Amino acid sequence: MSHCHSEHHDHNHDHGDGHEHDHTDDITPALQNILYEQIDFSKLFTLNEDESNSGRAICQKTWAQRLEPEPELKSSADEQLLMVVPFTGQVRLHSILIRTSNSSDSPKTLKVFLNQDSIDFETASEKVPTQTLEISQTNEVQEIPVKRAYFSTTRSLALFFEDNWSNGEEEETRISYLAFKGDFMKLNREPVSVLYEAAANPTDHKTIVGIGQGVGRSIQ
Amino acid sequence: MVLEATMICIDNSEWMRNGDYAPTRFQAQADAVNLICGAKTQSNPENTVGVLTLAGKGVRVLVTPTSDLGKILSCMHGLDIGGEMNLTSGVQVAQLALKHRQNKHQRQRIVLFAGSPVASDKKTLETIGKKLRKTNIALDIVSFGEEDDNKSEKLDALLSAVISNENSHIVHVPPGQAILSDVLISSSIFTGDGEGGSGFAAAAAAGAAAAAAAAAGGAGGFEFGVDPNLDPELALALRVSMEEERARQEAAAKRAADEASKNQTEGGESSGQGGDVAMMDASPVVPVAAADKGPDFMDEESALLEQALKMSMAESAAAAAAQGAGDVTMGDGMSEDLALALQMSMQEAAAAAAAGGTTTPASSDMSRVLGDQSFVSSVLASLPGVDPNDPSVRDVLASFQQEEEQRKNDAKGKDTEKQG
């Protein structure tokens, strides 16, 4: 497993399944990788939502509530939506689960940005997304897989729903359910060990080869 | 105490030269801007405020959002008036300035001063409003100055396009007596600020109300110079202090009456002096009314004042009468000292009654006490060198009786005159 070849921090090794999953779904092993408790809901925000905190509400729906029509995320001023989903640790994202509808107000293009905490619509339109996904126009829950290589160090996701299936006719976009699947690694933000010194004590350190007691000694 | 970054858009167009707001529109606007900056930075120390001008040579950012109040105030100096306001690009530039704020956790707000006529059409304004709503920017509009046909309609349309969860407000300030800053203080732009902002607003409102009361002689539109709807806490505090003062005065008066009956010369050392009334509008009102000698207010807080007035009227009249009577009836053969002492005690009694009396019983107690011959004669007997059986002393005592009658009649006369 190549979890940590590039990280320099302390972490727990979460080897695969069994640790953070919804125990009520033992009958669906496919749901064992669902990321629910790992989403930092308090820092989750949505721009251009009609009802305040409705974006948070649809992510807070559990798997059992996925088919419920309420609450629903509706866009406000136009058909675009921008949602930032921070996680409480580091995630290797596998796929995004979404449920919309089969009408023309379902979103079409989804641009995903990696680790962009403060993004706005202008930046989202201009910047190159980490990946662009196509959402189908259906009533069922879709699981859209992502390129895992790009999303191995996800700490937050920015989801930019750029347009919907109405081709510019419908000013509103509606989403009913949103979830994520992946592996989770708890991030330890504290330093490992710290030693503060006012001045270095040379006897604490290993002598550097080639340098003797004083300056200008002959090199060994 | 919301953490917020605010951009204030100032209108420095030619329309601001007008003097319909004292001293000029531009100066009134500058005062209002200073007020808003102060309130924002006070409500949360991490709040930042920036300023840009809408007119002049073009939209120009004077200071990017900063929490340094001095910088903001100093940039208002030396601003030139001229040109035409460009509302649409001003709001866009404000949006940009907020986008590049240093602390991304701050909420975004634009305060727009619209003094000149609005040239853009309603559709454009609604589009702007939608864009602001999309990027979660709140907008406060201060509409003042020029009142052309559609201006308030357009600005209301802009507000309804921007508003989301009641985060935005509009205030229309018509020209006239009202000072722009004062209207803003009591408006939702300040009360929407939270606890910190409203504390600032309440303090400023108290100051403004005191000034207004002093100026208008306390006869302003509202009971205590503060509208209970706009600042209920302040109005309640004033009402409570009024009640407390009234209760204190009544207790003091009762004490004074007791004390007066005990020792005549010391009289009412009561703390309920007329001048001690702690209400804002009491002191200016009392001398004013005293001059008029017939105030007509029937407000509840003036009932007490009226009573006090009657008292001081009665006392001053009685004192005058007592003086006159005392002078006239001093019999001959009376030792000067005795005469002087009696006169002084009369004066003291009258003065004490006037000062201490919030109730007529005090003075009548005094009169009754002095009229009681046995008591007076016993006092006189204790004085050295006085023989109570001296006919001149008896004469004086008799004249006292007459004085009391006269004084009582005078007082009654004044009372009936007043009530009539």
XYZ file of C-alpha atoms in Angstrom:
640
model
C 0.000 0.000 0.000
C 1.458 3.315 -0.907
C -0.251 5.491 1.649
C 2.483 7.686 2.870
C 5.421 7.764 0.564
C 5.151 11.543 0.258
C 3.856 12.522 3.701
C 6.022 13.543 6.596
C 3.446 13.336 9.363
C 2.227 10.942 11.958
C -0.851 9.033 10.960
C -2.764 5.863 11.488
C -2.760 3.286 8.785
C -6.285 2.600 7.799
C -5.835 -0.481 5.747
C -8.939 -0.782 3.680
C -12.363 -1.613 5.003
C -13.854 -2.088 8.374
C -12.973 1.133 10.243
C -15.217 4.040 9.337
C -18.380 2.775 7.815
C -22.058 2.810 8.448
C -22.856 -0.246 10.531
C -26.459 -0.302 9.436
C -25.416 -1.306 5.959
C -23.713 -4.565 6.622
C -25.816 -5.966 3.842
C -24.202 -3.587 1.321
C -20.464 -4.050 1.469
C -20.138 -1.473 -1.302
C -21.034 1.195 1.214
C -18.227 0.442 3.541
C -16.084 3.164 2.083
C -18.637 5.895 2.398
C -17.277 9.058 3.954
C -19.852 10.556 6.313
C -18.263 11.252 9.680
C -15.172 12.468 7.918
C -16.928 15.447 6.391
C -16.479 18.649 8.426
C -20.076 19.867 8.148
C -19.503 23.024 10.153
C -17.059 24.303 7.557
C -19.081 23.133 4.580
C -20.547 26.046 2.630
C -22.432 26.558 -0.616
C -22.519 29.659 -2.793
C -25.645 30.694 -4.686
C -27.964 28.458 -2.722
C -31.532 29.618 -2.426
C -32.126 28.440 1.112
C -29.390 28.959 3.624
C -27.552 25.744 4.605
C -29.466 23.578 2.160
C -26.179 22.415 0.617
C -25.071 21.202 4.019
C -28.408 19.510 4.508
C -28.177 17.351 1.422
C -24.689 16.178 2.396
C -25.920 15.435 5.883
C -28.453 12.967 4.572
C -27.423 9.469 5.482
C -27.492 6.584 3.037
C -30.837 5.516 4.436
C -32.260 8.964 3.705
C -30.842 9.212 0.203
C -34.189 8.853 -1.560
C -35.996 11.487 0.516
C -37.099 14.496 -1.527
C -36.496 17.000 1.299
C -34.259 18.807 1.986
C -33.154 19.835 -1.469
C -30.444 22.120 -2.760
C -31.747 24.730 -5.187
C -29.701 27.403 -6.851
C -30.643 31.029 -6.388
C -29.538 33.750 -8.782
C -28.692 31.471 -11.712
C -28.100 27.825 -12.487
C -24.566 27.544 -11.105
C -23.690 26.162 -7.720
C -20.388 26.078 -5.875
C -19.956 23.852 -2.850
C -16.831 23.441 -0.740
C -16.678 20.195 1.259
C -13.821 20.036 3.786
C -12.836 16.764 5.431
C -11.559 16.233 8.922
C -8.569 14.316 7.729
C -6.926 13.175 4.556
C -8.980 11.267 2.057
C -8.266 9.149 -0.966
C -11.375 9.873 -2.936
C -12.847 6.985 -4.932
C -16.148 8.286 -6.196
C -18.912 10.853 -5.767
C -22.513 9.779 -5.201
C -25.195 12.140 -6.381
C -28.941 12.036 -6.840
C -30.732 14.668 -8.896
C -33.750 14.195 -11.125
C -34.571 13.464 -14.719
C -35.877 16.941 -15.438
C -34.046 19.765 -17.116
C -33.024 21.371 -13.879
C -30.604 18.584 -13.032
C -26.936 19.561 -13.227
C -24.912 18.481 -16.237
C -21.261 19.419 -15.813
C -19.443 19.083 -12.537
C -15.955 20.516 -12.182
C -14.067 19.256 -9.164
C -11.194 21.215 -7.636
C -8.809 19.707 -5.150
C -7.983 21.439 -1.851
C -9.370 24.898 -2.743
C -10.814 26.252 0.460
C -11.666 29.755 -0.646
C -12.843 29.636 -4.203
C -15.476 31.750 -5.876
C -17.402 31.560 -9.130
C -14.974 33.597 -11.200
C -11.974 31.537 -10.170
C -13.944 28.344 -10.655
C -14.866 29.339 -14.205
C -11.337 30.297 -15.193
C -9.168 27.808 -13.377
C -8.505 24.383 -14.828
C -10.368 21.855 -12.690
C -8.701 18.810 -11.238
C -11.331 16.761 -13.039
C -14.515 17.426 -14.995
C -17.376 14.977 -14.564
C -20.613 14.494 -16.461
C -23.788 13.882 -14.492
C -26.568 11.849 -16.071
C -30.123 13.027 -16.181
C -31.713 10.348 -14.054
C -33.677 9.933 -10.890
C -31.460 7.295 -9.373
C -28.419 7.639 -7.196
C -25.377 7.813 -9.457
C -21.926 6.795 -8.425
C -19.385 8.690 -10.472
C -15.841 7.360 -10.067
C -12.939 9.804 -10.050
C -9.341 9.351 -11.088
C -7.892 8.190 -7.806
C -4.427 9.329 -8.710
C -5.498 12.954 -8.661
C -7.397 12.686 -5.415
C -5.081 10.763 -3.163
C -4.437 13.679 -0.827
C -7.835 15.275 -0.624
C -8.414 17.533 2.305
C -11.259 19.507 0.793
C -13.234 19.341 -2.393
C -14.733 22.225 -4.319
C -17.669 21.130 -6.477
C -18.615 23.566 -9.213
C -21.908 22.671 -10.917
C -21.466 24.750 -14.006
C -24.690 24.184 -15.924
C -27.758 22.037 -16.090
C -29.572 19.972 -18.697
C -31.803 22.829 -19.801
C -29.085 24.412 -21.995
C -29.481 27.781 -20.425
C -33.288 27.795 -20.285
C -33.796 26.860 -16.693
C -32.398 29.337 -14.173
C -32.540 26.840 -11.338
C -30.499 23.727 -10.604
C -31.719 21.157 -8.090
C -29.769 18.434 -6.293
C -31.249 16.024 -3.840
C -28.414 13.939 -2.363
C -24.632 14.100 -2.257
C -22.112 11.672 -0.755
C -18.512 10.574 -1.161
C -16.630 7.318 -1.062
C -13.009 6.809 -0.290
C -10.312 5.851 2.177
C -9.711 8.007 5.158
C -6.556 8.821 7.055
C -6.771 10.753 10.283
C -4.442 13.722 10.170
C -2.464 14.568 13.253
C -1.875 18.259 13.183
C 0.325 18.459 16.270
C 4.134 18.441 15.994
C 5.807 15.141 16.738
C 8.307 16.314 19.294
C 9.709 19.712 19.921
C 12.818 20.823 21.725
C 13.299 24.549 22.141
C 16.756 25.914 22.829
C 17.910 29.458 23.298
C 21.336 28.549 22.006
C 22.740 25.332 20.607
C 24.725 23.186 22.976
C 27.488 21.601 20.946
C 27.826 18.632 23.278
C 24.255 17.635 22.408
C 25.103 17.120 18.813
C 27.175 14.575 17.047
C 30.527 15.934 16.000
C 30.663 16.696 12.355
C 33.354 14.692 10.619
C 36.186 16.848 9.380
C 35.983 19.570 11.933
C 38.112 19.379 15.090
C 38.228 21.392 18.244
C 38.954 24.752 16.771
C 38.834 26.668 13.611
C 41.468 25.962 11.019
C 42.421 22.547 12.214
C 43.685 20.195 9.687
C 41.039 18.225 7.919
C 41.148 14.519 8.903
C -20.095 40.524 16.435
C -20.037 39.141 12.929
C -16.611 39.044 11.336
C -17.032 41.213 8.296
C -15.160 43.043 5.582
C -16.988 46.178 4.420
C -16.460 48.381 1.394
C -18.031 51.830 1.671
C -18.897 53.493 -1.636
C -18.946 57.280 -1.319
C -20.799 59.528 -3.725
C -18.557 62.525 -4.409
C -20.378 63.786 -7.474
C -21.385 67.397 -8.194
C -24.772 66.755 -6.595
C -23.045 66.678 -3.216
C -22.480 70.436 -3.139
C -26.082 71.011 -2.166
C -26.742 72.294 1.332
C -30.051 70.612 2.064
C -28.323 68.451 4.645
C -26.323 70.513 7.130
C -23.687 71.743 6.308
C -23.410 70.217 2.824
C -24.489 66.820 1.545
C -20.876 65.801 1.222
C -20.028 66.732 4.795
C -23.072 64.928 6.146
C -22.024 61.897 4.139
C -18.461 62.076 5.491
C -19.792 62.157 9.053
C -21.966 59.172 8.360
C -18.989 57.287 6.901
C -16.909 58.019 9.994
C -19.733 56.739 12.131
C -20.085 53.509 10.202
C -16.325 52.879 10.275
C -16.269 53.392 14.004
C -19.201 51.078 14.578
C -17.798 48.303 12.413
C -14.340 48.329 13.929
C -15.770 48.518 17.415
C -18.199 45.647 17.036
C -15.373 43.260 16.159
C -11.690 44.212 16.278
C -10.932 41.985 13.308
C -13.441 43.710 11.054
C -11.985 45.554 8.112
C -13.385 48.542 6.266
C -12.382 49.975 2.923
C -13.490 53.113 1.071
C -13.927 53.928 -2.584
C -15.324 56.915 -4.446
C -18.002 56.501 -7.085
C -17.579 59.787 -8.943
C -14.666 62.124 -9.519
C -12.428 61.135 -12.408
C -13.652 57.592 -12.047
C -14.190 54.873 -9.521
C -11.169 54.920 -7.235
C -10.352 52.812 -4.195
C -9.103 55.157 -1.495
C -8.208 52.482 1.015
C -8.422 48.703 0.750
C -10.163 46.892 3.602
C -8.186 47.571 6.775
C -8.923 47.578 10.476
C -6.879 50.742 10.999
C -9.490 53.406 11.733
C -7.006 56.258 11.484
C -6.091 55.335 7.949
C -9.732 55.227 6.934
C -10.554 58.591 8.520
C -7.510 60.293 7.072
C -8.289 59.149 3.542
C -11.553 61.088 3.746
C -9.601 64.328 3.931
C -8.975 66.305 0.810
C -11.615 64.540 -1.226
C -12.764 66.520 -4.232
C -16.332 66.857 -5.344
C -16.997 66.498 -9.041
C -18.129 64.297 -11.852
C -21.033 61.898 -12.037
C -21.654 58.837 -9.948
C -21.046 55.486 -11.668
C -22.975 53.020 -9.555
C -22.532 49.840 -11.596
C -18.759 49.942 -11.944
C -18.452 51.166 -8.369
C -20.223 48.097 -7.073
C -18.121 45.847 -9.315
C -14.897 47.383 -8.058
C -16.133 46.985 -4.493
C -16.832 43.330 -5.236
C -13.293 42.904 -6.519
C -11.786 44.644 -3.507
C -13.718 42.333 -1.215
C -12.700 39.267 -3.186
C -9.051 40.040 -2.455
C -9.528 40.637 1.252
C -6.821 39.165 3.402
C -8.978 37.172 5.765
C -11.162 34.875 3.716
C -13.276 34.000 6.731
C -14.782 37.490 6.824
C -18.233 37.969 5.403
C -18.541 40.521 2.651
C -20.613 43.701 2.787
C -20.955 46.819 0.648
C -22.372 50.081 2.006
C -23.574 52.280 -0.830
C -24.264 56.009 -0.445
C -26.575 57.026 -3.282
C -26.955 60.805 -3.241
C -27.246 61.637 -6.910
C -29.917 60.410 -9.305
C -29.450 56.809 -10.457
C -28.691 56.675 -14.168
C -28.672 52.905 -14.634
C -31.933 51.186 -15.407
C -33.751 48.751 -13.190
C -32.730 45.643 -15.175
C -29.023 46.401 -14.840
C -29.420 46.999 -11.136
C -31.233 43.722 -10.710
C -28.469 41.871 -12.541
C -25.906 43.478 -10.268
C -27.989 42.508 -7.283
C -28.132 38.912 -8.432
C -24.388 38.769 -8.896
C -23.886 40.076 -5.381
C -26.308 37.514 -4.018
C -24.542 34.749 -5.918
C -21.211 35.595 -4.329
C -22.844 36.053 -0.910
C -22.198 39.782 -0.584
C -24.611 41.812 1.541
C -25.557 45.346 0.538
C -26.656 48.318 2.638
C -28.016 51.271 0.670
C -28.240 54.815 2.066
C -30.489 56.765 -0.265
C -30.347 60.504 0.325
C -30.010 63.760 -1.592
C -31.687 63.859 -4.996
C -35.120 62.331 -5.149
C -35.844 61.926 -8.827
C -38.752 59.922 -10.222
C -37.537 56.352 -10.118
C -34.644 56.465 -7.732
C -36.289 54.825 -4.743
C -38.013 52.290 -7.001
C -34.715 51.335 -8.613
C -32.900 51.085 -5.322
C -35.674 48.981 -3.832
C -35.437 46.660 -6.820
C -31.676 46.416 -6.293
C -32.214 45.563 -2.659
C -34.747 42.839 -3.361
C -32.354 41.281 -5.889
C -29.495 41.264 -3.379
C -31.248 40.371 -0.190
C -30.902 36.856 1.108
C -31.842 36.003 4.689
C -32.365 39.644 5.616
C -28.684 40.444 5.341
C -29.198 43.662 3.367
C -30.980 46.905 4.230
C -31.988 50.206 2.665
C -32.486 53.543 4.404
C -34.152 56.516 2.710
C -33.162 59.802 4.321
C -35.290 62.698 3.084
C -33.759 66.185 3.245
C -34.756 68.413 6.093
C -34.055 68.743 9.762
C -32.817 65.229 10.271
C -29.079 64.798 10.470
C -27.879 61.974 8.219
C -25.701 60.382 10.907
C -28.481 60.402 13.484
C -30.941 58.766 11.143
C -28.380 56.099 10.321
C -27.627 55.372 13.945
C -31.193 54.402 14.658
C -31.608 52.578 11.392
C -31.244 48.912 10.667
C -27.757 49.464 9.309
C -26.630 49.845 12.851
C -29.084 47.701 14.711
C -28.314 44.953 12.284
C -24.746 45.027 13.523
C -25.211 42.839 16.570
C -24.517 43.459 20.235
C -21.330 45.430 19.717
C -22.800 47.664 17.106
C -25.970 48.329 18.968
C -23.981 49.210 22.088
C -22.182 51.835 20.073
C -25.481 52.893 18.580
C -27.187 53.143 21.942
C -24.392 55.288 23.335
C -24.492 57.537 20.318
C -28.272 57.643 20.436
C -28.191 58.657 24.091
C -25.832 61.469 23.207
C -28.020 62.532 20.324
C -31.166 62.322 22.418
C -29.620 64.451 25.168
C -28.617 67.058 22.637
C -32.074 67.000 21.092
C -33.735 67.316 24.476
C -31.586 70.263 25.459
C -32.288 71.942 22.161
C -36.007 71.363 22.010
C -36.575 71.916 25.716
C -37.616 68.339 26.230
C -40.786 68.790 24.243
C -39.627 66.483 21.447
C -41.797 63.966 19.709
C -40.886 61.092 21.993
C -41.278 60.744 25.703
C -37.626 60.804 26.651
C -36.166 61.954 23.351
C -35.648 58.328 22.371
C -38.095 56.300 20.340
C -38.977 53.163 22.316
C -39.374 51.299 19.053
C -35.907 52.083 17.843
C -34.069 51.767 21.131
C -36.209 49.929 23.663
C -33.396 49.321 26.124
C -32.546 52.988 26.427
C -36.180 54.043 26.719
C -36.769 51.408 29.374
C -33.684 52.495 31.311
C -34.864 56.101 31.263
C -38.355 55.140 32.375
C -37.002 53.051 35.237
C -34.706 55.811 36.426
C -37.688 58.189 36.295
C -39.753 55.911 38.485
C -36.906 55.471 40.925
C -36.374 59.197 41.172
C -40.060 59.774 41.757
C -40.159 57.172 44.513
C -37.036 58.630 46.085
C -38.484 62.099 46.058
C -41.702 60.974 47.651
C -39.804 59.169 50.389
C -37.613 62.216 50.879
C -40.639 64.482 51.066
C -42.214 62.296 53.702
C -38.978 62.423 55.653
C -38.882 66.178 55.231
C -42.384 66.527 56.596
C -41.449 64.467 59.656
C -38.276 66.425 60.181
C -40.060 69.742 59.816
C -42.544 68.930 62.498
C -39.667 67.958 64.791
C -37.416 70.993 64.450
C -38.761 74.142 62.924
C -35.636 76.127 62.223
C -33.685 73.325 60.726
C -36.583 72.593 58.494
C -36.601 70.279 55.626
C -33.054 69.226 55.105
C -34.612 66.898 52.619
C -32.568 65.550 49.823
C -35.459 65.915 47.499
C -34.317 69.309 46.369
C -36.136 70.467 43.299
C -32.874 70.836 41.439
C -31.872 67.291 42.262
C -34.205 65.801 39.745
C -32.053 63.605 37.654
C -34.115 63.502 34.518
C -32.709 65.004 31.371
C -35.594 67.276 30.579
C -36.584 68.150 34.153
C -34.119 70.929 34.889
C -34.495 72.866 31.649
C -38.235 72.530 31.927
C -38.609 73.762 35.495
C -36.985 77.186 34.987
C -38.770 77.582 31.673
C -42.102 76.800 33.265
C -41.344 78.949 36.282
C -40.838 81.861 33.959
C -44.102 81.110 32.216
C -45.955 80.665 35.520
C -48.481 78.408 33.955
C -47.140 75.370 32.123
C -49.674 73.339 30.343
C -48.109 69.911 29.897
C -50.175 67.014 30.957
C -47.582 64.315 30.222
C -47.122 61.789 32.952
C -43.572 62.796 33.733
C -44.627 66.438 33.955
C -47.307 65.814 36.531
C -44.569 65.656 39.108
C -42.944 68.767 37.688
C -46.237 70.626 37.813
C -46.642 69.730 41.421
C -43.129 70.916 42.207
C -43.888 74.083 40.327
C -47.002 74.777 42.337
C -44.983 74.280 45.434
C -42.273 76.695 44.460
C -44.918 79.182 43.344
C -46.698 78.885 46.647
C -43.463 79.105 48.599
C -42.094 82.087 46.762
C -45.408 83.897 47.053
C -45.710 82.954 50.703
C -42.111 83.925 51.377
C -42.716 87.296 49.766
C -45.894 87.746 51.773
C -44.160 86.620 54.928
C -41.321 89.022 54.294
C -43.659 91.907 53.737
C -45.891 91.055 56.637
C -42.933 90.429 58.892
C -41.462 93.815 58.105
C -44.686 95.703 58.655
C -45.832 94.179 61.890
C -42.590 94.374 63.848
C -43.820 96.306 66.811
C -41.862 99.110 68.507
C -40.228 98.555 71.826
C -39.102 95.189 70.563
C -35.414 94.627 71.023
C -33.810 94.659 67.627
C -32.154 91.344 68.190
C -35.414 89.640 68.957
C -37.070 91.205 65.976
C -34.195 90.187 63.747
C -34.171 86.663 65.126
C -37.887 86.292 64.591
C -37.627 87.648 61.073
C -34.757 85.338 60.283
C -36.584 82.347 61.604
C -39.581 83.331 59.509
C -37.366 83.584 56.458
C -35.674 80.320 57.224
C -38.951 78.602 57.716
C -40.281 79.943 54.447
C -37.038 79.172 52.598
C -36.762 75.738 54.124
C -40.344 75.022 53.253
C -39.750 76.207 49.673
C -36.542 74.218 49.273
C -37.550 71.086 51.041
C -41.185 71.000 50.248
C -42.454 68.806 47.497
C -45.684 68.676 49.375
C -47.697 71.550 50.748
C -48.119 69.796 54.120
C -44.536 70.794 54.908
C -45.255 74.490 54.735
C -48.574 74.199 56.440
C -46.889 72.217 59.182
C -44.499 75.104 59.594
C -47.348 77.601 59.753
C -49.261 75.514 62.202
C -46.178 75.128 64.341
C -45.518 78.839 64.422
C -49.167 79.579 64.998
C -49.158 77.370 68.034
C -48.758 80.055 70.610
C -47.776 77.916 73.493
C -44.955 76.359 71.502
C -43.692 79.690 70.277
C -43.905 81.260 73.674
C -41.956 78.378 75.148
C -39.287 78.857 72.509
C -39.221 82.567 73.196
C -38.940 81.933 76.877
C -35.839 79.861 76.239
C -34.329 82.798 74.361
C -32.255 85.044 76.646
C -33.604 88.462 77.413
C -37.177 87.836 76.354
C -40.158 88.019 78.633
C -43.083 86.143 77.041
C -45.504 88.354 78.912
C -44.036 91.414 77.272
C -46.896 93.071 75.367
C -44.699 93.723 72.291
C -43.898 90.036 72.109
C -47.566 89.229 72.319
C -48.184 91.686 69.493
C -45.644 89.924 67.355
C -47.201 86.574 68.085
C -50.591 87.911 67.092
C -49.144 89.299 63.873
C -47.684 85.848 63.147
C -51.145 84.447 63.352
C -52.357 87.007 60.868
C -49.480 86.253 58.563
C -50.307 82.582 58.605
C -53.877 83.348 57.658
C -52.713 85.644 54.898
C -50.199 83.175 53.600
C -52.707 80.362 53.626
C -55.165 82.488 51.716
C -52.527 83.478 49.195
C -51.493 79.900 48.667
C -55.067 78.786 48.265
C -55.652 81.625 45.846
C -52.666 80.644 43.722
C -53.745 77.027 43.747
C -57.227 77.769 42.545
C -55.799 80.143 39.966
C -53.564 77.373 38.702
C -56.218 74.753 38.571
C -58.608 77.091 36.844
